[in-house]
Coordinates of C-alpha atoms and ligand atoms in Angstrom, one line a residue:
M4 CA 4.3 -16.0 -60.4
L5 CA 2.9 -17.9 -57.4
Q6 CA 4.3 -21.0 -55.8
K7 CA 2.7 -23.0 -53.1
G8 CA 4.4 -24.5 -50.0
I9 CA 3.6 -25.3 -46.4
A10 CA 2.6 -22.4 -44.1
A11 CA 5.2 -22.6 -41.3
A12 CA 4.8 -19.3 -39.4
P13 CA 2.0 -16.8 -39.9
G14 CA 2.4 -13.2 -41.3
I15 CA 3.2 -11.6 -44.6
V16 CA 6.4 -10.1 -45.7
I17 CA 7.2 -8.2 -48.9
G18 CA 10.9 -7.6 -49.6
R19 CA 14.1 -8.3 -51.5
A20 CA 15.3 -11.9 -51.6
V21 CA 18.7 -13.0 -50.4
V22 CA 19.1 -16.4 -52.1
Q23 CA 21.6 -19.0 -50.9
K24 CA 21.9 -22.1 -52.9
E25 CA 22.9 -25.4 -51.5
E26 CA 26.0 -25.9 -53.6
M27 CA 28.0 -23.1 -51.9
V28 CA 30.0 -25.7 -50.0
R29 CA 32.6 -26.9 -52.5
Y30 CA 36.0 -28.4 -52.0
E31 CA 38.3 -30.9 -53.8
R32 CA 39.2 -34.2 -52.3
R33 CA 42.9 -34.4 -52.0
I34 CA 45.5 -37.0 -51.0
L35 CA 48.0 -35.4 -48.7
D36 CA 51.7 -35.8 -48.7
Q37 CA 52.9 -37.5 -45.5
D38 CA 54.5 -34.2 -44.3
E39 CA 51.2 -32.4 -44.7
V40 CA 49.3 -34.6 -42.3
A41 CA 50.2 -32.9 -39.0
A42 CA 49.3 -29.5 -40.3
E43 CA 46.0 -30.7 -41.7
L44 CA 45.1 -32.4 -38.4
A45 CA 45.9 -29.1 -36.6
R46 CA 43.7 -27.2 -39.1
F47 CA 40.8 -29.7 -38.4
R48 CA 41.2 -29.4 -34.7
E49 CA 41.1 -25.6 -35.0
S50 CA 37.9 -25.8 -36.9
V51 CA 36.4 -28.0 -34.1
R52 CA 37.5 -25.5 -31.5
A53 CA 36.1 -22.6 -33.5
A54 CA 32.8 -24.4 -33.9
D55 CA 32.6 -25.1 -30.2
L56 CA 33.1 -21.4 -29.4
E57 CA 30.4 -20.5 -31.9
L58 CA 28.0 -23.0 -30.4
E59 CA 28.6 -21.6 -27.0
Q60 CA 27.6 -18.2 -28.2
V61 CA 24.5 -19.5 -30.1
K62 CA 23.5 -21.5 -27.0
K63 CA 23.7 -18.3 -24.8
K64 CA 21.7 -16.3 -27.3
V65 CA 19.1 -19.0 -27.7
R66 CA 18.8 -19.6 -24.0
H67 CA 18.3 -15.9 -23.5
E68 CA 15.8 -15.3 -26.3
M69 CA 14.0 -18.6 -26.4
G70 CA 14.7 -20.8 -23.4
E71 CA 16.4 -23.8 -22.0
E72 CA 14.7 -26.3 -24.1
E73 CA 15.7 -24.7 -27.4
A74 CA 19.3 -24.1 -26.1
R75 CA 19.6 -27.9 -25.5
I76 CA 19.7 -28.5 -29.3
F77 CA 23.0 -26.7 -29.4
E78 CA 24.3 -28.5 -26.4
A79 CA 23.7 -31.7 -28.4
H80 CA 25.8 -30.2 -31.2
Q81 CA 28.6 -29.5 -28.8
L82 CA 28.5 -33.1 -27.6
F83 CA 29.1 -34.3 -31.2
L84 CA 32.3 -32.1 -31.2
Q85 CA 33.5 -33.9 -28.1
D86 CA 32.4 -37.4 -29.3
P87 CA 35.5 -39.5 -29.7
E88 CA 33.7 -41.8 -32.0
F89 CA 32.7 -39.1 -34.5
I90 CA 35.7 -36.8 -34.2
G91 CA 38.1 -39.7 -33.7
A92 CA 36.8 -41.3 -36.9
I93 CA 37.5 -38.2 -38.9
E94 CA 41.0 -37.8 -37.5
E95 CA 41.7 -41.4 -38.1
K96 CA 40.6 -41.2 -41.7
L97 CA 42.6 -38.0 -42.2
E98 CA 45.8 -39.7 -40.8
C99 CA 45.4 -43.2 -42.2
E100 CA 44.0 -42.4 -45.6
R101 CA 45.8 -39.1 -45.8
V102 CA 42.8 -37.2 -47.1
N103 CA 42.2 -33.5 -46.5
A104 CA 40.0 -32.6 -43.6
E105 CA 37.0 -31.6 -45.7
A106 CA 36.9 -35.0 -47.4
A107 CA 37.4 -36.9 -44.1
L108 CA 34.7 -34.9 -42.5
E109 CA 32.2 -35.4 -45.3
E110 CA 32.8 -39.1 -45.6
V111 CA 32.6 -39.8 -41.9
R112 CA 29.5 -37.6 -41.6
D113 CA 27.8 -39.5 -44.4
S114 CA 28.4 -42.9 -42.9
F115 CA 27.2 -41.7 -39.4
V116 CA 24.1 -40.1 -40.9
A117 CA 23.3 -43.2 -43.0
I118 CA 23.5 -45.3 -39.8
F119 CA 21.2 -42.9 -37.9
E120 CA 18.7 -42.5 -40.7
S121 CA 18.4 -46.2 -41.2
M122 CA 17.3 -46.6 -37.6
D123 CA 13.6 -47.0 -37.4
D124 CA 13.6 -44.5 -34.6
E125 CA 12.4 -40.9 -34.7
Y126 CA 14.9 -39.8 -32.0
M127 CA 17.9 -41.2 -33.9
R128 CA 16.7 -39.7 -37.1
E129 CA 16.6 -36.3 -35.3
R130 CA 20.2 -37.0 -34.3
A131 CA 21.1 -37.3 -37.9
A132 CA 19.8 -33.8 -38.5
D133 CA 21.9 -32.5 -35.6
L134 CA 25.0 -34.3 -37.0
R135 CA 24.4 -32.7 -40.4
D136 CA 24.0 -29.3 -38.8
V137 CA 27.2 -29.5 -36.8
S138 CA 29.1 -31.0 -39.7
Q139 CA 28.0 -28.1 -41.9
R140 CA 29.4 -25.7 -39.3
L141 CA 32.7 -27.5 -39.2
M142 CA 32.8 -27.5 -43.0
K143 CA 32.2 -23.8 -43.3
N144 CA 34.9 -23.2 -40.8
L145 CA 37.4 -25.4 -42.7
L146 CA 36.5 -23.6 -46.0
G147 CA 36.5 -20.1 -44.3
I148 CA 32.9 -19.5 -45.5
H149 CA 31.0 -16.8 -43.8
D150 CA 27.6 -17.5 -45.3
Q151 CA 24.8 -15.1 -46.2
L152 CA 22.8 -16.2 -43.3
Q153 CA 25.1 -14.5 -40.8
A154 CA 25.9 -11.5 -43.0
D155 CA 25.3 -8.0 -41.8
F156 CA 22.3 -7.1 -43.8
T157 CA 22.1 -3.4 -44.4
E158 CA 18.4 -3.5 -45.2
P159 CA 15.5 -5.9 -44.3
V160 CA 15.6 -9.1 -46.4
V161 CA 13.7 -12.3 -47.1
L162 CA 15.9 -15.3 -46.9
V163 CA 15.5 -17.9 -49.6
V164 CA 17.5 -21.0 -48.8
H165 CA 17.5 -24.8 -49.4
D166 CA 17.0 -25.5 -45.7
L167 CA 17.5 -23.7 -42.5
T168 CA 19.1 -25.7 -39.7
P169 CA 18.1 -24.9 -36.2
S170 CA 21.5 -23.1 -35.8
D171 CA 20.8 -21.0 -38.8
T172 CA 17.4 -20.1 -37.6
A173 CA 18.6 -19.2 -34.1
Q174 CA 21.4 -17.0 -35.4
L175 CA 19.2 -15.0 -37.8
D176 CA 19.3 -11.3 -37.2
R177 CA 15.7 -10.6 -36.4
E178 CA 15.9 -6.9 -37.1
K179 CA 16.8 -7.6 -40.7
V180 CA 15.5 -11.0 -41.6
K181 CA 11.8 -10.4 -42.1
G182 CA 10.8 -13.7 -43.5
F183 CA 12.1 -16.9 -45.1
A184 CA 11.2 -19.5 -47.6
T185 CA 12.9 -22.9 -47.9
N186 CA 13.0 -25.8 -50.4
I187 CA 12.6 -28.5 -47.7
G188 CA 11.0 -28.8 -44.3
G189 CA 7.6 -29.4 -42.8
R190 CA 5.3 -27.6 -40.3
T191 CA 6.7 -29.5 -37.3
S192 CA 10.4 -29.2 -38.2
H193 CA 12.6 -27.5 -35.6
S194 CA 13.0 -24.4 -37.8
A195 CA 9.3 -24.0 -38.4
I196 CA 8.7 -24.2 -34.7
M197 CA 11.4 -21.7 -34.0
A198 CA 10.1 -19.3 -36.7
R199 CA 6.7 -19.4 -35.0
T200 CA 8.3 -18.6 -31.7
M201 CA 10.3 -15.7 -33.2
E202 CA 7.2 -14.6 -35.2
I203 CA 9.0 -14.5 -38.5
P204 CA 6.6 -15.3 -41.4
A205 CA 7.8 -18.4 -43.1
V206 CA 6.9 -20.9 -45.9
V207 CA 8.7 -24.2 -46.1
G208 CA 8.7 -27.3 -48.3
M209 CA 8.8 -25.2 -51.6
S210 CA 11.0 -27.8 -53.5
D211 CA 12.9 -25.5 -55.8
I212 CA 12.3 -21.9 -54.6
T213 CA 16.1 -21.3 -54.6
E214 CA 16.1 -21.9 -58.3
Q215 CA 13.1 -19.6 -59.0
L216 CA 14.6 -16.5 -57.3
Q217 CA 17.8 -14.5 -57.5
T218 CA 19.3 -12.3 -54.8
G219 CA 17.7 -8.9 -55.2
D220 CA 14.4 -10.1 -56.7
L221 CA 11.2 -8.8 -55.1
V222 CA 9.4 -11.5 -53.2
I223 CA 6.3 -11.9 -51.1
V224 CA 6.2 -14.6 -48.4
D225 CA 2.6 -15.3 -47.2
G226 CA 3.0 -17.4 -44.1
L227 CA -0.8 -17.4 -43.6
E228 CA -1.6 -19.2 -46.8
G229 CA 1.7 -20.9 -47.4
E230 CA 2.4 -19.1 -50.6
V231 CA 5.4 -17.3 -52.2
H232 CA 5.0 -14.7 -55.0
I233 CA 8.0 -14.5 -57.2
R234 CA 8.8 -11.1 -58.7
P235 CA 5.2 -9.8 -58.1
D236 CA 3.9 -6.9 -60.2
E237 CA 2.7 -3.7 -58.7
A238 CA -0.9 -4.8 -58.5
V239 CA 0.0 -8.0 -56.5
V240 CA 2.3 -5.9 -54.2
A241 CA -0.6 -3.5 -53.6
A242 CA -3.0 -6.3 -52.8
Y243 CA -0.5 -7.8 -50.4
E244 CA 0.2 -4.5 -48.7
A245 CA -3.5 -4.3 -48.0
K246 CA -3.5 -7.9 -46.8
Q247 CA -0.5 -7.2 -44.6
Q248 CA -2.2 -4.1 -43.1
A249 CA -5.3 -6.1 -42.5
Y250 CA -3.4 -8.9 -40.7
W251 CA -1.6 -6.3 -38.5
K252 CA -4.8 -4.6 -37.7
Q253 CA -6.4 -8.0 -36.9
K254 CA -3.6 -8.8 -34.6
E255 CA -4.1 -5.5 -32.8
D256 CA -7.8 -6.2 -32.5
W257 CA -7.1 -9.6 -31.1
A258 CA -4.5 -8.2 -28.7
R259 CA -7.3 -6.1 -27.2
L260 CA -9.1 -9.3 -26.2
V261 CA -6.3 -10.4 -23.8
H262 CA -8.2 -9.6 -20.7
E263 CA -11.7 -10.2 -22.1
E264 CA -13.9 -13.1 -21.2
S265 CA -14.3 -16.1 -23.5
V266 CA -18.0 -15.7 -23.9
T267 CA -20.3 -16.1 -26.9
A268 CA -22.5 -13.2 -28.3
D269 CA -25.4 -14.7 -26.3
G270 CA -23.5 -15.0 -23.1
H271 CA -22.3 -18.6 -22.9
R272 CA -19.0 -18.9 -21.2
V273 CA -16.3 -21.5 -22.1
E274 CA -12.6 -21.7 -21.2
L275 CA -9.8 -21.0 -23.7
A276 CA -6.6 -22.7 -22.5
A277 CA -3.2 -23.3 -23.9
N278 CA -1.2 -26.5 -24.6
I279 CA 2.4 -26.2 -23.3
G280 CA 5.6 -28.3 -23.3
N281 CA 7.7 -26.5 -20.7
P282 CA 7.3 -23.9 -17.9
R283 CA 8.4 -21.0 -20.2
D284 CA 5.5 -21.7 -22.5
A285 CA 3.2 -20.9 -19.6
V286 CA 4.4 -17.3 -19.6
Q287 CA 3.6 -17.0 -23.3
A288 CA 0.2 -18.6 -22.6
V289 CA -0.6 -15.8 -20.1
E290 CA 0.6 -13.1 -22.5
N291 CA -1.7 -14.5 -25.1
G292 CA -4.7 -14.4 -22.8
A293 CA -5.0 -18.1 -22.0
E294 CA -7.4 -18.8 -19.1
G295 CA -5.5 -21.9 -18.1
I296 CA -3.3 -24.7 -19.3
G297 CA -5.4 -27.4 -20.8
L298 CA -2.5 -29.7 -21.5
F299 CA 1.1 -29.7 -20.1
R300 CA 2.9 -32.4 -22.2
T301 CA 5.3 -33.4 -19.4
E302 CA 7.2 -35.9 -21.6
F303 CA 9.2 -32.9 -22.9
L304 CA 10.8 -32.7 -19.5
Y305 CA 12.0 -36.2 -20.1
M306 CA 13.2 -35.7 -23.6
G307 CA 16.5 -34.3 -24.9
R308 CA 18.5 -35.5 -21.9
E309 CA 20.5 -38.5 -20.7
Q310 CA 18.5 -39.7 -17.8
F311 CA 15.1 -39.3 -16.1
P312 CA 14.4 -36.0 -14.5
T313 CA 14.5 -36.2 -10.7
E314 CA 11.5 -35.6 -8.5
E315 CA 13.0 -32.3 -7.5
E316 CA 13.4 -31.2 -11.2
Q317 CA 9.9 -32.2 -12.0
F318 CA 8.6 -30.5 -8.8
A319 CA 10.3 -27.2 -9.8
A320 CA 8.8 -27.3 -13.3
Y321 CA 5.3 -28.1 -12.1
K322 CA 5.5 -25.5 -9.4
A323 CA 6.8 -22.9 -11.8
V324 CA 3.8 -23.4 -14.1
A325 CA 1.3 -23.4 -11.3
E326 CA 2.8 -20.1 -10.0
T327 CA 2.9 -18.5 -13.4
M328 CA -0.8 -19.3 -13.9
G329 CA -1.8 -18.2 -10.4
K330 CA -4.3 -19.6 -7.9
D331 CA -7.3 -19.4 -10.2
R332 CA -6.2 -20.5 -13.6
P333 CA -6.3 -24.3 -13.9
V334 CA -3.2 -26.2 -15.0
V335 CA -3.9 -29.7 -16.4
I336 CA -0.7 -31.7 -16.2
R337 CA -0.7 -34.9 -18.1
T338 CA 1.4 -37.7 -16.7
L339 CA 4.2 -39.1 -18.9
D340 CA 3.0 -39.9 -22.4
I341 CA 6.1 -41.5 -23.9
G342 CA 6.0 -43.9 -26.8
G343 CA 4.5 -43.7 -30.2
D344 CA 6.6 -41.0 -32.0
K345 CA 8.0 -39.7 -28.7
E346 CA 10.9 -41.8 -27.5
L347 CA 13.5 -41.6 -24.7
S348 CA 17.0 -42.7 -25.6
Y349 CA 17.7 -43.8 -22.0
L350 CA 14.5 -45.9 -21.6
D351 CA 15.5 -49.1 -23.2
L352 CA 12.3 -50.3 -24.8
P353 CA 11.9 -53.2 -27.1
K354 CA 11.3 -52.4 -30.8
E355 CA 7.7 -52.7 -31.7
L356 CA 5.9 -53.2 -35.0
N357 CA 3.2 -50.7 -34.1
P358 CA 4.6 -48.2 -31.6
F359 CA 1.4 -46.1 -31.6
L360 CA -0.5 -49.3 -30.5
G361 CA 2.2 -50.4 -28.2
Y362 CA 3.8 -50.1 -24.8
R363 CA 3.3 -46.4 -24.2
A364 CA 1.9 -43.7 -21.9
I365 CA -0.3 -45.0 -19.1
R366 CA 0.5 -48.6 -20.1
L367 CA 4.1 -48.0 -19.4
C368 CA 3.5 -46.0 -16.3
L369 CA 1.3 -48.7 -14.7
D370 CA 4.1 -51.2 -15.4
R371 CA 7.0 -49.0 -14.3
V372 CA 5.4 -48.0 -11.1
E373 CA 8.4 -46.3 -9.5
L374 CA 8.8 -44.1 -12.5
F375 CA 5.1 -43.1 -12.3
K376 CA 5.3 -42.6 -8.5
T377 CA 8.2 -40.1 -8.8
Q378 CA 6.1 -38.0 -11.2
L379 CA 3.0 -38.3 -9.1
R380 CA 4.9 -37.2 -5.9
A381 CA 6.3 -34.2 -7.8
L382 CA 2.8 -33.3 -9.0
L383 CA 1.1 -33.6 -5.7
R384 CA 3.8 -31.6 -3.9
A385 CA 3.5 -28.8 -6.5
S386 CA -0.3 -28.9 -6.2
I387 CA -0.3 -26.4 -3.2
Y388 CA 1.1 -23.7 -5.4
G389 CA -1.8 -23.3 -7.8
N390 CA -4.8 -25.0 -9.4
I391 CA -3.1 -28.2 -10.6
K392 CA -5.2 -31.0 -12.1
I393 CA -3.7 -34.4 -13.0
M394 CA -4.6 -36.1 -16.3
Y395 CA -3.8 -39.7 -17.4
P396 CA -3.1 -40.3 -21.1
M397 CA -4.3 -43.2 -23.3
I398 CA -6.8 -44.7 -20.9
A399 CA -8.6 -47.5 -22.6
T400 CA -10.2 -49.4 -19.7
I401 CA -11.8 -48.7 -16.3
A402 CA -9.2 -51.0 -14.8
E403 CA -6.4 -48.7 -16.0
L404 CA -8.0 -45.7 -14.4
R405 CA -8.6 -47.5 -11.2
R406 CA -5.1 -48.8 -11.0
A407 CA -3.6 -45.4 -11.7
N408 CA -5.8 -43.9 -9.0
Q409 CA -4.7 -46.6 -6.6
I410 CA -1.1 -45.7 -7.2
L411 CA -1.9 -42.1 -6.7
D412 CA -3.6 -43.0 -3.4
E413 CA -0.4 -44.8 -2.3
V414 CA 1.6 -41.7 -3.1
R415 CA -0.8 -39.6 -1.2
A416 CA -0.5 -41.9 1.8
E417 CA 3.3 -41.7 1.6
L418 CA 3.3 -38.0 1.5
R419 CA 0.9 -37.8 4.5
N420 CA 3.2 -40.1 6.5
Q421 CA 6.0 -37.7 5.7
S422 CA 3.9 -34.7 6.6
I423 CA 4.4 -33.3 3.2
L424 CA 1.6 -31.0 2.1
F425 CA -0.5 -31.4 -1.0
N426 CA -3.9 -30.4 -2.3
D427 CA -6.4 -33.1 -1.1
H428 CA -9.1 -31.9 -3.5
L429 CA -7.1 -32.0 -6.7
E430 CA -9.1 -33.1 -9.7
V431 CA -8.0 -36.2 -11.6
G432 CA -9.1 -36.6 -15.2
I433 CA -8.3 -38.6 -18.2
M434 CA -7.7 -38.1 -21.9
I435 CA -10.2 -39.6 -24.2
E436 CA -8.0 -40.6 -27.2
V437 CA -8.6 -44.3 -27.5
P438 CA -11.9 -45.2 -29.2
A439 CA -12.6 -47.8 -26.5
A440 CA -12.6 -45.0 -23.9
A441 CA -14.9 -42.9 -26.0
M442 CA -17.3 -45.8 -26.2
I443 CA -17.4 -46.4 -22.5
A444 CA -17.2 -42.7 -21.6
D445 CA -20.5 -43.0 -19.6
Q446 CA -18.7 -45.5 -17.3
L447 CA -15.4 -43.6 -17.1
A448 CA -17.3 -40.4 -16.3
K449 CA -18.4 -41.9 -13.0
E450 CA -14.8 -42.2 -11.9
A451 CA -12.9 -39.4 -13.6
D452 CA -13.3 -35.8 -12.5
F453 CA -13.0 -34.5 -16.1
F454 CA -12.3 -35.5 -19.7
S455 CA -10.0 -34.0 -22.3
I456 CA -10.5 -35.3 -25.8
G457 CA -7.2 -36.0 -27.5
T458 CA -8.3 -35.8 -31.2
N459 CA -4.7 -36.0 -32.5
D460 CA -4.7 -39.7 -31.5
L461 CA -8.4 -40.4 -31.4
I462 CA -8.6 -39.6 -35.2
Q463 CA -5.8 -41.9 -36.1
Y464 CA -7.2 -44.8 -34.1
V465 CA -10.8 -44.3 -35.2
M466 CA -9.9 -43.9 -38.9
A467 CA -7.1 -46.5 -38.8
A468 CA -4.9 -43.9 -40.4
D469 CA -1.4 -43.1 -38.9
R470 CA -1.2 -39.5 -38.0
M471 CA 2.4 -39.3 -39.5
N472 CA 1.6 -41.0 -42.8
E473 CA 1.0 -38.5 -45.6
Q474 CA -0.4 -41.2 -47.9
V475 CA -3.4 -41.8 -45.8
A476 CA -3.8 -38.1 -44.8
Y477 CA -7.1 -38.0 -46.6
L478 CA -8.5 -40.3 -44.0
Y479 CA -7.1 -38.3 -41.1
D480 CA -10.0 -36.0 -41.0
P481 CA -11.3 -34.3 -37.8
Y482 CA -14.6 -33.5 -39.6
H483 CA -15.4 -37.1 -40.5
P484 CA -18.9 -37.8 -39.1
A485 CA -17.5 -40.7 -37.1
I486 CA -15.2 -38.4 -35.1
L487 CA -17.9 -35.7 -34.5
R488 CA -20.4 -38.3 -33.4
L489 CA -17.8 -39.8 -30.9
V490 CA -17.0 -36.3 -29.6
N491 CA -20.7 -35.7 -29.2
Q492 CA -21.1 -38.9 -27.3
V493 CA -18.2 -38.2 -25.0
I494 CA -19.4 -34.7 -24.1
K495 CA -22.9 -36.0 -23.4
A496 CA -21.5 -38.8 -21.2
A497 CA -19.4 -36.3 -19.1
H498 CA -22.3 -33.9 -18.7
Q499 CA -24.6 -36.7 -17.6
E500 CA -22.3 -37.2 -14.6
G501 CA -21.9 -33.5 -14.0
K502 CA -18.3 -33.5 -15.2
W503 CA -16.6 -30.9 -17.4
V504 CA -15.1 -31.9 -20.7
G505 CA -12.3 -30.2 -22.8
M506 CA -10.4 -30.9 -25.9
C507 CA -6.6 -30.6 -26.2
G508 CA -6.1 -32.1 -29.7
E509 CA -5.2 -29.6 -32.5
M510 CA -8.8 -29.6 -33.6
A511 CA -9.8 -27.5 -30.6
G512 CA -8.1 -24.4 -32.1
E513 CA -9.5 -24.8 -35.6
E514 CA -11.8 -22.0 -36.9
L515 CA -14.1 -24.5 -38.6
A516 CA -14.3 -26.8 -35.5
I517 CA -14.9 -24.2 -32.9
P518 CA -18.6 -23.5 -33.8
I519 CA -19.3 -27.3 -34.0
L520 CA -17.6 -28.1 -30.7
L521 CA -19.3 -25.1 -29.0
G522 CA -22.7 -26.3 -30.3
L523 CA -21.9 -29.8 -29.0
G524 CA -21.3 -28.3 -25.5
L525 CA -17.6 -28.5 -25.1
D526 CA -16.5 -26.7 -21.9
E527 CA -12.8 -26.1 -22.5
F528 CA -10.8 -25.6 -25.7
S529 CA -7.0 -26.0 -25.3
M530 CA -4.8 -25.0 -28.2
S531 CA -1.4 -23.4 -29.0
A532 CA -1.0 -20.2 -27.1
T533 CA -0.8 -18.1 -30.3
S534 CA -4.3 -19.3 -31.4
V535 CA -6.1 -18.3 -28.2
L536 CA -6.9 -14.7 -29.1
R537 CA -8.1 -15.6 -32.6
A538 CA -10.4 -18.2 -31.1
R539 CA -11.7 -15.7 -28.5
D540 CA -12.4 -13.2 -31.3
L541 CA -14.4 -15.9 -33.2
L542 CA -16.2 -17.1 -30.1
R543 CA -17.4 -13.6 -29.2
K544 CA -19.2 -13.4 -32.6
L545 CA -20.9 -16.8 -32.3
D546 CA -24.4 -17.6 -31.0
Y547 CA -24.4 -20.6 -28.7
K548 CA -28.2 -21.2 -28.8
S549 CA -28.4 -21.5 -32.6
L550 CA -25.1 -23.5 -32.8
Q551 CA -26.6 -26.2 -30.6
E552 CA -29.1 -26.8 -33.5
T553 CA -26.4 -26.4 -36.1
A554 CA -24.2 -29.0 -34.4
Q555 CA -27.1 -31.5 -34.3
H556 CA -27.6 -31.0 -38.0
V557 CA -23.9 -31.4 -38.7
L558 CA -24.1 -34.8 -37.1
T559 CA -26.5 -36.0 -39.8
L560 CA -24.3 -35.0 -42.7
E561 CA -22.4 -37.6 -44.5
S562 CA -18.8 -36.5 -45.0
G563 CA -16.0 -34.2 -43.8
E564 CA -16.2 -32.2 -47.0
E565 CA -19.9 -31.6 -46.6
I566 CA -19.5 -30.6 -43.0
R567 CA -16.7 -28.2 -43.7
A568 CA -18.6 -26.6 -46.5
F569 CA -21.7 -26.3 -44.4
I570 CA -19.9 -24.5 -41.5
K571 CA -18.1 -22.2 -43.9
E572 CA -21.2 -21.1 -45.7
E573 CA -23.7 -21.2 -43.0
I574 CA -21.7 -19.9 -40.1
L575 CA -18.3 -18.3 -40.8
N576 CA -19.2 -16.5 -44.0
K577 CA -22.2 -14.9 -42.3
L578 CA -20.3 -13.5 -39.3
Ligands
PEP622 C1 -3.9 -35.9 -28.6 O1 -3.6 -37.1 -28.9 O2 -4.8 -35.3 -29.1 C2 -3.0 -35.1 -27.7 C3 -3.3 -33.9 -27.4 O3 -1.9 -35.7 -27.3 P1 -0.5 -35.8 -28.2 O4 -0.7 -34.9 -29.4 O5 0.5 -35.4 -27.3 O6 -0.5 -37.2 -28.5
MG623 MG1 -2.2 -38.2 -27.6

């Protein structure tokens, strides 16, 4: 039987399931006798201490295997264990209402989670997930449960669970856990992102997969298609063994392209770059053959902490990326793009009805000049260590670009006065992600050194369809003729002024989009590091000359469906 879900991490695994249902955490609510209270309190405190020790271990393991950023998640969990409001409320309930520790924990957790979740704020909702995770850890300690997830598996297994918290995912034994499937979760959930980093095939959002499988059942997790086969017969297993071999072989073939050029079959050269969120990602980008960084989302340096990163901290991060990439490979660093779905707890901003249309990114930076200047100083100082380029997000008017450049000039002058070195010839470009900017690209191209098209936002603004809203997802279509025509217009405008143009929205890494974008003349494609080699493989089979005609024809088609079908049949199926 086949069940569909969301492809969270690529790869195929065939193995025996270890199923863990949600209801494993069971206890009875009890009213304590007065003389039991002290012992119960001590038992609770012991569980807090044990959880803290466990988290210390997890944090070390994650820092070592994944990096500082991921390790911070567990630091946040530890903070909950030290939080007098949370822990104090549990102890108070236990003492005043004389309930057992499990009940006190669950009731306090529920009220805190309800408060966090009712906040109309992505950051706080994430805190609710953290609070659940840490409470689950406390609960297991109280109940003395050593769950399946941390069991010593004697053979390779496929985990089938309701949900995997980030702690669960981080603690998985990678030698033994070969894949997982979960009832809930989306492609951008923490666990899915970690699964991709750990290269464990995973399918999430399967609603009731824990009901469909028993421990010991044979299961196939296809993280490429987002499918799970439940108790497959021999023929299905054989077909998937072949698919698995083909995938491994394909990965080997792609790996051979690490040092190859990004060039089409007829000799047209483009740049394949990676999008990163922290300096460690740059190492992965190089390993995956990226020829540069097309987008460093610096806001991640500002997130998951209590105050703004200092100039020195930022300088160290930008310098590290520049050095990792070397003198030749370009590193496009985007200035702070906060707002929309990315919030900072310590930046006290007013609530807005439409945060994506609100006070964000360059708008905020032009208003909070000191904040902007600190980042620009760090960027300029780091510019002597590699090939750094600066990029402003969300530019909508020429005036914004000019004002940003004026502030940059002020920072340059300050550095000169202090005899601090920086690269005087550093390129300064802008993201084209606001439709207004796309429409005046000819004017902007006169004053920007390059463009990078941010389709993630551009699509939502052009189509008036929130990029986070599933109900209007049918409108959020990169292949809608309106999007492709705008992209065409932007590329032409840049080239007219002799400027290069890239794309750093997710679209740049899509198999169907690459032939079109290439035909439209895009110069740089920036994507997740793990997509670079696949893209290079495709590129090397494509013919630039004929794609120029194809792309012009595509612009005359009437819908996204028609365009996708055309590219599939006329280009990809013929390779
Ligand atoms: C974009 O909008 O396409 C983009 C790359 O930026 P972000 O996804 O960070 O908004
Ligand atoms: Mg954007």
